[in-house]
């Protein structure tokens, strides 16, 4: 029997929206947003139309309510009117970050959740001991949109993709590349203006905001390597790592989130641990200059992406909805 599923997302065009968008392939899935304006990204991703979340959406005949984004989910599951309208409907919650896992696992409101989806093993372990139904479903991306780059390397660019916030350490990446004399090509958007001003002229001049979605794969295909470093229990993807993995761009990353779960140091990624960040420049130099290592990582990460496709990702969600 066909089920109707409502996916409730935070903000149009942001990372969670990109993670949820493939689920529209599942019959019966609708998507609504807490925020349809206020922080628009001029990238062309998900141009709309967009449905804004209101109380009336909980009055419709949905069998499954799939929540995303912790704070917004808390608000809904603490609201008596919403809970009354959900009634006996199945509640699914995906916790897309790791930093809130311990807090949420001990919260009263989460008891209304029937199945929790953990995109990382870190979240799975924390909830497994405190929550009855947990399903580990790692992210995936469209390999058709991000096809394996056959004419690699195209350029000598060191790449970065993501928000400009302190925990993503763009300033340290820019400083290391400037010291090495390497060209840095950053794409993403500024989310912390004060931190942005501290980056320095080298990093500022090589960062490009609001890159159109249709151009993203082409620009990232020009990266010789991707540098994606973040503080522990902050990032679960990030999406840039998966997109470059699909493209076959060698990745220098901190072993957190998806990278920790799915990649192997020296085989499908080149890891730098938290206590080694001071050696970032030398790690970048090693990966840029060691062609054999880069090719080994390219082939290794390609196999990882082929082992867990977007179809697998959607099928796993469908199994949760119909369980």
mmCIF file with all atom_site columns, C-alpha atoms in Angstrom, residues 6-194:
data_model
loop_
_atom_site.group_PDB
_atom_site.id
_atom_site.type_symbol
_atom_site.label_atom_id
_atom_site.label_alt_id
_atom_site.label_comp_id
_atom_site.label_asym_id
_atom_site.label_entity_id
_atom_site.label_seq_id
_atom_site.pdbx_PDB_ins_code
_atom_site.Cartn_x
_atom_site.Cartn_y
_atom_site.Cartn_z
_atom_site.occupancy
_atom_site.B_iso_or_equiv
_atom_site.pdbx_formal_charge
_atom_site.auth_seq_id
_atom_site.auth_comp_id
_atom_site.auth_asym_id
_atom_site.auth_atom_id
_atom_site.pdbx_PDB_model_num
ATOM 1   C CA . UNK A 1 6   ? 6.198  14.464 4.488   1.00 0.00 ? 6   UNK A CA 1
ATOM 2   C CA . UNK A 1 7   ? 9.850  15.531 4.729   1.00 0.00 ? 7   UNK A CA 1
ATOM 3   C CA . UNK A 1 8   ? 10.257 18.640 6.879   1.00 0.00 ? 8   UNK A CA 1
ATOM 4   C CA . UNK A 1 9   ? 13.468 20.544 6.075   1.00 0.00 ? 9   UNK A CA 1
ATOM 5   C CA . UNK A 1 10  ? 15.009 23.673 7.575   1.00 0.00 ? 10  UNK A CA 1
ATOM 6   C CA . UNK A 1 11  ? 16.157 26.078 4.823   1.00 0.00 ? 11  UNK A CA 1
ATOM 7   C CA . UNK A 1 12  ? 15.861 26.071 1.043   1.00 0.00 ? 12  UNK A CA 1
ATOM 8   C CA . UNK A 1 13  ? 19.146 25.416 -0.747  1.00 0.00 ? 13  UNK A CA 1
ATOM 9   C CA . UNK A 1 14  ? 21.266 24.649 2.308   1.00 0.00 ? 14  UNK A CA 1
ATOM 10  C CA . UNK A 1 15  ? 23.133 21.395 2.939   1.00 0.00 ? 15  UNK A CA 1
ATOM 11  C CA . UNK A 1 16  ? 20.226 19.498 4.505   1.00 0.00 ? 16  UNK A CA 1
ATOM 12  C CA . UNK A 1 17  ? 18.042 20.462 1.558   1.00 0.00 ? 17  UNK A CA 1
ATOM 13  C CA . UNK A 1 18  ? 20.642 18.911 -0.762  1.00 0.00 ? 18  UNK A CA 1
ATOM 14  C CA . UNK A 1 19  ? 20.705 15.738 1.335   1.00 0.00 ? 19  UNK A CA 1
ATOM 15  C CA . UNK A 1 20  ? 16.898 15.466 1.319   1.00 0.00 ? 20  UNK A CA 1
ATOM 16  C CA . UNK A 1 21  ? 16.335 16.392 -2.340  1.00 0.00 ? 21  UNK A CA 1
ATOM 17  C CA . UNK A 1 22  ? 17.074 12.878 -3.709  1.00 0.00 ? 22  UNK A CA 1
ATOM 18  C CA . UNK A 1 23  ? 14.293 11.448 -1.533  1.00 0.00 ? 23  UNK A CA 1
ATOM 19  C CA . UNK A 1 24  ? 11.793 13.119 -3.854  1.00 0.00 ? 24  UNK A CA 1
ATOM 20  C CA . UNK A 1 25  ? 12.472 10.138 -6.130  1.00 0.00 ? 25  UNK A CA 1
ATOM 21  C CA . UNK A 1 26  ? 10.438 7.998  -3.728  1.00 0.00 ? 26  UNK A CA 1
ATOM 22  C CA . UNK A 1 27  ? 6.761  7.896  -4.629  1.00 0.00 ? 27  UNK A CA 1
ATOM 23  C CA . UNK A 1 28  ? 4.574  9.669  -2.106  1.00 0.00 ? 28  UNK A CA 1
ATOM 24  C CA . UNK A 1 29  ? 7.273  12.024 -0.745  1.00 0.00 ? 29  UNK A CA 1
ATOM 25  C CA . UNK A 1 30  ? 6.469  15.725 -0.301  1.00 0.00 ? 30  UNK A CA 1
ATOM 26  C CA . UNK A 1 31  ? 8.880  18.360 1.086   1.00 0.00 ? 31  UNK A CA 1
ATOM 27  C CA . UNK A 1 32  ? 8.133  21.480 3.140   1.00 0.00 ? 32  UNK A CA 1
ATOM 28  C CA . UNK A 1 33  ? 10.481 24.070 4.656   1.00 0.00 ? 33  UNK A CA 1
ATOM 29  C CA . UNK A 1 34  ? 10.625 25.950 7.922   1.00 0.00 ? 34  UNK A CA 1
ATOM 30  C CA . UNK A 1 35  ? 12.389 28.799 6.122   1.00 0.00 ? 35  UNK A CA 1
ATOM 31  C CA . UNK A 1 36  ? 11.748 29.531 2.454   1.00 0.00 ? 36  UNK A CA 1
ATOM 32  C CA . UNK A 1 37  ? 13.443 32.932 2.449   1.00 0.00 ? 37  UNK A CA 1
ATOM 33  C CA . UNK A 1 38  ? 15.734 35.039 4.619   1.00 0.00 ? 38  UNK A CA 1
ATOM 34  C CA . UNK A 1 39  ? 18.980 33.295 3.684   1.00 0.00 ? 39  UNK A CA 1
ATOM 35  C CA . UNK A 1 40  ? 18.700 32.560 -0.033  1.00 0.00 ? 40  UNK A CA 1
ATOM 36  C CA . UNK A 1 41  ? 21.624 31.033 -1.912  1.00 0.00 ? 41  UNK A CA 1
ATOM 37  C CA . UNK A 1 42  ? 21.904 32.349 -5.459  1.00 0.00 ? 42  UNK A CA 1
ATOM 38  C CA . UNK A 1 43  ? 23.160 29.053 -6.866  1.00 0.00 ? 43  UNK A CA 1
ATOM 39  C CA . UNK A 1 44  ? 20.172 27.798 -8.799  1.00 0.00 ? 44  UNK A CA 1
ATOM 40  C CA . UNK A 1 45  ? 19.839 24.705 -6.609  1.00 0.00 ? 45  UNK A CA 1
ATOM 41  C CA . UNK A 1 46  ? 16.181 23.873 -5.969  1.00 0.00 ? 46  UNK A CA 1
ATOM 42  C CA . UNK A 1 47  ? 14.602 26.909 -7.677  1.00 0.00 ? 47  UNK A CA 1
ATOM 43  C CA . UNK A 1 48  ? 11.177 25.955 -6.411  1.00 0.00 ? 48  UNK A CA 1
ATOM 44  C CA . UNK A 1 49  ? 8.296  26.214 -5.968  1.00 0.00 ? 49  UNK A CA 1
ATOM 45  C CA . UNK A 1 50  ? 8.814  25.849 -2.214  1.00 0.00 ? 50  UNK A CA 1
ATOM 46  C CA . UNK A 1 51  ? 6.170  24.914 0.328   1.00 0.00 ? 51  UNK A CA 1
ATOM 47  C CA . UNK A 1 52  ? 6.367  26.776 3.643   1.00 0.00 ? 52  UNK A CA 1
ATOM 48  C CA . UNK A 1 53  ? 5.610  24.724 6.766   1.00 0.00 ? 53  UNK A CA 1
ATOM 49  C CA . UNK A 1 54  ? 2.389  25.632 8.518   1.00 0.00 ? 54  UNK A CA 1
ATOM 50  C CA . UNK A 1 55  ? 0.071  23.821 10.917  1.00 0.00 ? 55  UNK A CA 1
ATOM 51  C CA . UNK A 1 56  ? -2.152 22.782 7.997   1.00 0.00 ? 56  UNK A CA 1
ATOM 52  C CA . UNK A 1 57  ? 0.530  20.400 6.716   1.00 0.00 ? 57  UNK A CA 1
ATOM 53  C CA . UNK A 1 58  ? 0.054  18.262 9.811   1.00 0.00 ? 58  UNK A CA 1
ATOM 54  C CA . UNK A 1 59  ? -3.669 18.048 9.120   1.00 0.00 ? 59  UNK A CA 1
ATOM 55  C CA . UNK A 1 60  ? -3.138 16.306 5.791   1.00 0.00 ? 60  UNK A CA 1
ATOM 56  C CA . UNK A 1 61  ? -3.299 12.571 5.298   1.00 0.00 ? 61  UNK A CA 1
ATOM 57  C CA . UNK A 1 62  ? 0.371  11.665 5.780   1.00 0.00 ? 62  UNK A CA 1
ATOM 58  C CA . UNK A 1 63  ? 1.496  8.309  7.119   1.00 0.00 ? 63  UNK A CA 1
ATOM 59  C CA . UNK A 1 64  ? 5.099  9.339  7.885   1.00 0.00 ? 64  UNK A CA 1
ATOM 60  C CA . UNK A 1 65  ? 6.510  12.653 9.128   1.00 0.00 ? 65  UNK A CA 1
ATOM 61  C CA . UNK A 1 66  ? 10.270 12.802 8.512   1.00 0.00 ? 66  UNK A CA 1
ATOM 62  C CA . UNK A 1 67  ? 11.929 15.659 10.386  1.00 0.00 ? 67  UNK A CA 1
ATOM 63  C CA . UNK A 1 68  ? 15.362 17.139 9.620   1.00 0.00 ? 68  UNK A CA 1
ATOM 64  C CA . UNK A 1 69  ? 17.331 19.847 11.506  1.00 0.00 ? 69  UNK A CA 1
ATOM 65  C CA . UNK A 1 70  ? 17.409 19.494 15.275  1.00 0.00 ? 70  UNK A CA 1
ATOM 66  C CA . UNK A 1 71  ? 16.269 22.845 16.632  1.00 0.00 ? 71  UNK A CA 1
ATOM 67  C CA . UNK A 1 72  ? 13.323 23.110 14.269  1.00 0.00 ? 72  UNK A CA 1
ATOM 68  C CA . UNK A 1 73  ? 12.347 19.523 15.041  1.00 0.00 ? 73  UNK A CA 1
ATOM 69  C CA . UNK A 1 74  ? 12.390 20.246 18.778  1.00 0.00 ? 74  UNK A CA 1
ATOM 70  C CA . UNK A 1 75  ? 9.939  23.090 18.267  1.00 0.00 ? 75  UNK A CA 1
ATOM 71  C CA . UNK A 1 76  ? 7.521  20.838 16.377  1.00 0.00 ? 76  UNK A CA 1
ATOM 72  C CA . UNK A 1 77  ? 7.712  17.833 18.693  1.00 0.00 ? 77  UNK A CA 1
ATOM 73  C CA . UNK A 1 78  ? 7.181  19.997 21.763  1.00 0.00 ? 78  UNK A CA 1
ATOM 74  C CA . UNK A 1 79  ? 4.067  21.580 20.247  1.00 0.00 ? 79  UNK A CA 1
ATOM 75  C CA . UNK A 1 80  ? 0.860  19.984 21.533  1.00 0.00 ? 80  UNK A CA 1
ATOM 76  C CA . UNK A 1 81  ? -1.189 21.066 18.519  1.00 0.00 ? 81  UNK A CA 1
ATOM 77  C CA . UNK A 1 82  ? 1.293  19.467 16.115  1.00 0.00 ? 82  UNK A CA 1
ATOM 78  C CA . UNK A 1 83  ? 1.551  16.267 18.163  1.00 0.00 ? 83  UNK A CA 1
ATOM 79  C CA . UNK A 1 84  ? -2.230 16.022 18.265  1.00 0.00 ? 84  UNK A CA 1
ATOM 80  C CA . UNK A 1 85  ? -2.442 16.338 14.490  1.00 0.00 ? 85  UNK A CA 1
ATOM 81  C CA . UNK A 1 86  ? 0.352  13.822 13.892  1.00 0.00 ? 86  UNK A CA 1
ATOM 82  C CA . UNK A 1 87  ? -1.603 11.372 16.033  1.00 0.00 ? 87  UNK A CA 1
ATOM 83  C CA . UNK A 1 88  ? -0.515 7.812  15.287  1.00 0.00 ? 88  UNK A CA 1
ATOM 84  C CA . UNK A 1 89  ? 1.534  8.811  12.268  1.00 0.00 ? 89  UNK A CA 1
ATOM 85  C CA . UNK A 1 90  ? 5.087  7.491  12.130  1.00 0.00 ? 90  UNK A CA 1
ATOM 86  C CA . UNK A 1 91  ? 7.769  10.029 13.119  1.00 0.00 ? 91  UNK A CA 1
ATOM 87  C CA . UNK A 1 92  ? 11.272 9.759  11.635  1.00 0.00 ? 92  UNK A CA 1
ATOM 88  C CA . UNK A 1 93  ? 14.124 12.089 12.579  1.00 0.00 ? 93  UNK A CA 1
ATOM 89  C CA . UNK A 1 94  ? 17.511 12.430 10.870  1.00 0.00 ? 94  UNK A CA 1
ATOM 90  C CA . UNK A 1 95  ? 20.163 14.130 12.992  1.00 0.00 ? 95  UNK A CA 1
ATOM 91  C CA . UNK A 1 96  ? 22.440 15.669 10.374  1.00 0.00 ? 96  UNK A CA 1
ATOM 92  C CA . UNK A 1 97  ? 25.190 16.839 12.734  1.00 0.00 ? 97  UNK A CA 1
ATOM 93  C CA . UNK A 1 98  ? 27.204 15.177 15.469  1.00 0.00 ? 98  UNK A CA 1
ATOM 94  C CA . UNK A 1 99  ? 27.563 18.036 17.922  1.00 0.00 ? 99  UNK A CA 1
ATOM 95  C CA . UNK A 1 100 ? 23.978 17.712 19.220  1.00 0.00 ? 100 UNK A CA 1
ATOM 96  C CA . UNK A 1 101 ? 23.845 13.916 19.494  1.00 0.00 ? 101 UNK A CA 1
ATOM 97  C CA . UNK A 1 102 ? 24.469 13.585 23.246  1.00 0.00 ? 102 UNK A CA 1
ATOM 98  C CA . UNK A 1 103 ? 22.064 16.408 24.125  1.00 0.00 ? 103 UNK A CA 1
ATOM 99  C CA . UNK A 1 104 ? 19.253 15.141 21.899  1.00 0.00 ? 104 UNK A CA 1
ATOM 100 C CA . UNK A 1 105 ? 19.637 11.502 22.933  1.00 0.00 ? 105 UNK A CA 1
ATOM 101 C CA . UNK A 1 106 ? 18.717 12.498 26.490  1.00 0.00 ? 106 UNK A CA 1
ATOM 102 C CA . UNK A 1 107 ? 15.849 14.840 25.607  1.00 0.00 ? 107 UNK A CA 1
ATOM 103 C CA . UNK A 1 108 ? 12.199 14.181 26.450  1.00 0.00 ? 108 UNK A CA 1
ATOM 104 C CA . UNK A 1 109 ? 10.824 15.381 23.095  1.00 0.00 ? 109 UNK A CA 1
ATOM 105 C CA . UNK A 1 110 ? 12.756 12.771 21.118  1.00 0.00 ? 110 UNK A CA 1
ATOM 106 C CA . UNK A 1 111 ? 10.717 9.988  22.717  1.00 0.00 ? 111 UNK A CA 1
ATOM 107 C CA . UNK A 1 112 ? 7.998  10.735 20.147  1.00 0.00 ? 112 UNK A CA 1
ATOM 108 C CA . UNK A 1 113 ? 10.402 9.693  17.362  1.00 0.00 ? 113 UNK A CA 1
ATOM 109 C CA . UNK A 1 114 ? 9.732  6.168  16.094  1.00 0.00 ? 114 UNK A CA 1
ATOM 110 C CA . UNK A 1 115 ? 12.924 5.786  14.036  1.00 0.00 ? 115 UNK A CA 1
ATOM 111 C CA . UNK A 1 116 ? 16.086 7.853  14.239  1.00 0.00 ? 116 UNK A CA 1
ATOM 112 C CA . UNK A 1 117 ? 18.322 7.943  11.149  1.00 0.00 ? 117 UNK A CA 1
ATOM 113 C CA . UNK A 1 118 ? 22.025 8.408  11.875  1.00 0.00 ? 118 UNK A CA 1
ATOM 114 C CA . UNK A 1 119 ? 24.188 9.509  8.905   1.00 0.00 ? 119 UNK A CA 1
ATOM 115 C CA . UNK A 1 120 ? 27.350 8.657  10.868  1.00 0.00 ? 120 UNK A CA 1
ATOM 116 C CA . UNK A 1 121 ? 28.498 5.817  13.121  1.00 0.00 ? 121 UNK A CA 1
ATOM 117 C CA . UNK A 1 122 ? 29.189 8.383  15.869  1.00 0.00 ? 122 UNK A CA 1
ATOM 118 C CA . UNK A 1 123 ? 25.489 9.237  16.049  1.00 0.00 ? 123 UNK A CA 1
ATOM 119 C CA . UNK A 1 124 ? 24.438 5.623  15.641  1.00 0.00 ? 124 UNK A CA 1
ATOM 120 C CA . UNK A 1 125 ? 26.504 4.535  18.653  1.00 0.00 ? 125 UNK A CA 1
ATOM 121 C CA . UNK A 1 126 ? 25.219 7.347  20.887  1.00 0.00 ? 126 UNK A CA 1
ATOM 122 C CA . UNK A 1 127 ? 21.568 6.671  20.088  1.00 0.00 ? 127 UNK A CA 1
ATOM 123 C CA . UNK A 1 128 ? 21.842 2.897  19.969  1.00 0.00 ? 128 UNK A CA 1
ATOM 124 C CA . UNK A 1 129 ? 22.233 2.726  23.758  1.00 0.00 ? 129 UNK A CA 1
ATOM 125 C CA . UNK A 1 130 ? 19.392 5.105  24.517  1.00 0.00 ? 130 UNK A CA 1
ATOM 126 C CA . UNK A 1 131 ? 16.891 4.771  21.703  1.00 0.00 ? 131 UNK A CA 1
ATOM 127 C CA . UNK A 1 132 ? 14.855 1.762  20.492  1.00 0.00 ? 132 UNK A CA 1
ATOM 128 C CA . UNK A 1 133 ? 15.023 2.151  16.700  1.00 0.00 ? 133 UNK A CA 1
ATOM 129 C CA . UNK A 1 134 ? 18.153 3.533  14.999  1.00 0.00 ? 134 UNK A CA 1
ATOM 130 C CA . UNK A 1 135 ? 19.067 3.134  11.334  1.00 0.00 ? 135 UNK A CA 1
ATOM 131 C CA . UNK A 1 136 ? 22.503 4.046  9.969   1.00 0.00 ? 136 UNK A CA 1
ATOM 132 C CA . UNK A 1 137 ? 22.133 5.593  6.491   1.00 0.00 ? 137 UNK A CA 1
ATOM 133 C CA . UNK A 1 138 ? 25.239 7.394  5.183   1.00 0.00 ? 138 UNK A CA 1
ATOM 134 C CA . UNK A 1 139 ? 24.934 10.112 2.559   1.00 0.00 ? 139 UNK A CA 1
ATOM 135 C CA . UNK A 1 140 ? 25.463 9.674  -1.153  1.00 0.00 ? 140 UNK A CA 1
ATOM 136 C CA . UNK A 1 141 ? 25.504 11.985 -4.173  1.00 0.00 ? 141 UNK A CA 1
ATOM 137 C CA . UNK A 1 142 ? 24.449 11.760 -7.803  1.00 0.00 ? 142 UNK A CA 1
ATOM 138 C CA . UNK A 1 143 ? 27.386 10.294 -9.704  1.00 0.00 ? 143 UNK A CA 1
ATOM 139 C CA . UNK A 1 144 ? 25.760 11.447 -12.925 1.00 0.00 ? 144 UNK A CA 1
ATOM 140 C CA . UNK A 1 145 ? 25.976 15.053 -11.738 1.00 0.00 ? 145 UNK A CA 1
ATOM 141 C CA . UNK A 1 146 ? 29.508 14.483 -10.343 1.00 0.00 ? 146 UNK A CA 1
ATOM 142 C CA . UNK A 1 147 ? 31.115 12.025 -12.816 1.00 0.00 ? 147 UNK A CA 1
ATOM 143 C CA . UNK A 1 148 ? 34.585 10.550 -12.298 1.00 0.00 ? 148 UNK A CA 1
ATOM 144 C CA . UNK A 1 149 ? 37.174 12.900 -13.845 1.00 0.00 ? 149 UNK A CA 1
ATOM 145 C CA . UNK A 1 150 ? 39.135 10.994 -16.475 1.00 0.00 ? 150 UNK A CA 1
ATOM 146 C CA . UNK A 1 151 ? 41.464 13.793 -17.622 1.00 0.00 ? 151 UNK A CA 1
ATOM 147 C CA . UNK A 1 152 ? 42.796 14.453 -14.097 1.00 0.00 ? 152 UNK A CA 1
ATOM 148 C CA . UNK A 1 153 ? 44.692 16.565 -13.126 1.00 0.00 ? 153 UNK A CA 1
ATOM 149 C CA . UNK A 1 154 ? 43.464 19.495 -15.162 1.00 0.00 ? 154 UNK A CA 1
ATOM 150 C CA . UNK A 1 155 ? 45.112 22.198 -13.073 1.00 0.00 ? 155 UNK A CA 1
ATOM 151 C CA . UNK A 1 156 ? 47.427 22.739 -10.089 1.00 0.00 ? 156 UNK A CA 1
ATOM 152 C CA . UNK A 1 157 ? 44.641 24.205 -7.929  1.00 0.00 ? 157 UNK A CA 1
ATOM 153 C CA . UNK A 1 158 ? 44.163 23.329 -4.272  1.00 0.00 ? 158 UNK A CA 1
ATOM 154 C CA . UNK A 1 159 ? 40.411 23.295 -3.710  1.00 0.00 ? 159 UNK A CA 1
ATOM 155 C CA . UNK A 1 160 ? 38.047 24.233 -0.876  1.00 0.00 ? 160 UNK A CA 1
ATOM 156 C CA . UNK A 1 161 ? 34.259 24.089 -0.876  1.00 0.00 ? 161 UNK A CA 1
ATOM 157 C CA . UNK A 1 162 ? 32.010 25.151 1.976   1.00 0.00 ? 162 UNK A CA 1
ATOM 158 C CA . UNK A 1 163 ? 30.881 27.860 4.338   1.00 0.00 ? 163 UNK A CA 1
ATOM 159 C CA . UNK A 1 164 ? 33.303 30.376 5.779   1.00 0.00 ? 164 UNK A CA 1
ATOM 160 C CA . UNK A 1 165 ? 33.096 29.669 9.513   1.00 0.00 ? 165 UNK A CA 1
ATOM 161 C CA . UNK A 1 166 ? 35.915 29.139 12.042  1.00 0.00 ? 166 UNK A CA 1
ATOM 162 C CA . UNK A 1 167 ? 35.413 25.387 12.483  1.00 0.00 ? 167 UNK A CA 1
ATOM 163 C CA . UNK A 1 168 ? 36.045 24.778 8.757   1.00 0.00 ? 168 UNK A CA 1
ATOM 164 C CA . UNK A 1 169 ? 39.482 26.422 9.101   1.00 0.00 ? 169 UNK A CA 1
ATOM 165 C CA . UNK A 1 170 ? 39.628 28.169 5.757   1.00 0.00 ? 170 UNK A CA 1
ATOM 166 C CA . UNK A 1 171 ? 42.076 30.703 7.183   1.00 0.00 ? 171 UNK A CA 1
ATOM 167 C CA . UNK A 1 172 ? 44.555 27.926 8.019   1.00 0.00 ? 172 UNK A CA 1
ATOM 168 C CA . UNK A 1 173 ? 44.143 26.403 4.556   1.00 0.00 ? 173 UNK A CA 1
ATOM 169 C CA . UNK A 1 174 ? 44.712 29.762 2.863   1.00 0.00 ? 174 UNK A CA 1
ATOM 170 C CA . UNK A 1 175 ? 47.753 30.482 5.042   1.00 0.00 ? 175 UNK A CA 1
ATOM 171 C CA . UNK A 1 176 ? 49.279 27.077 4.244   1.00 0.00 ? 176 UNK A CA 1
ATOM 172 C CA . UNK A 1 177 ? 48.734 27.501 0.490   1.00 0.00 ? 177 UNK A CA 1
ATOM 173 C CA . UNK A 1 178 ? 50.207 30.998 0.529   1.00 0.00 ? 178 UNK A CA 1
ATOM 174 C CA . UNK A 1 179 ? 53.289 29.696 2.360   1.00 0.00 ? 179 UNK A CA 1
ATOM 175 C CA . UNK A 1 180 ? 53.685 26.943 -0.237  1.00 0.00 ? 180 UNK A CA 1
ATOM 176 C CA . UNK A 1 181 ? 53.013 29.198 -3.195  1.00 0.00 ? 181 UNK A CA 1
ATOM 177 C CA . UNK A 1 182 ? 50.059 27.038 -4.289  1.00 0.00 ? 182 UNK A CA 1
ATOM 178 C CA . UNK A 1 183 ? 46.999 28.460 -6.025  1.00 0.00 ? 183 UNK A CA 1
ATOM 179 C CA . UNK A 1 184 ? 43.906 28.092 -3.854  1.00 0.00 ? 184 UNK A CA 1
ATOM 180 C CA . UNK A 1 185 ? 40.432 27.992 -5.363  1.00 0.00 ? 185 UNK A CA 1
ATOM 181 C CA . UNK A 1 186 ? 37.688 28.329 -2.762  1.00 0.00 ? 186 UNK A CA 1
ATOM 182 C CA . UNK A 1 187 ? 33.959 28.128 -3.476  1.00 0.00 ? 187 UNK A CA 1
ATOM 183 C CA . UNK A 1 188 ? 31.053 28.472 -1.074  1.00 0.00 ? 188 UNK A CA 1
ATOM 184 C CA . UNK A 1 189 ? 29.674 31.394 0.891   1.00 0.00 ? 189 UNK A CA 1
ATOM 185 C CA . UNK A 1 190 ? 30.571 33.609 3.837   1.00 0.00 ? 190 UNK A CA 1
ATOM 186 C CA . UNK A 1 191 ? 28.650 32.754 6.997   1.00 0.00 ? 191 UNK A CA 1
ATOM 187 C CA . UNK A 1 192 ? 30.858 34.569 9.554   1.00 0.00 ? 192 UNK A CA 1
ATOM 188 C CA . UNK A 1 193 ? 31.828 38.070 8.462   1.00 0.00 ? 193 UNK A CA 1
ATOM 189 C CA . UNK A 1 194 ? 34.253 38.678 11.328  1.00 0.00 ? 194 UNK A CA 1
#
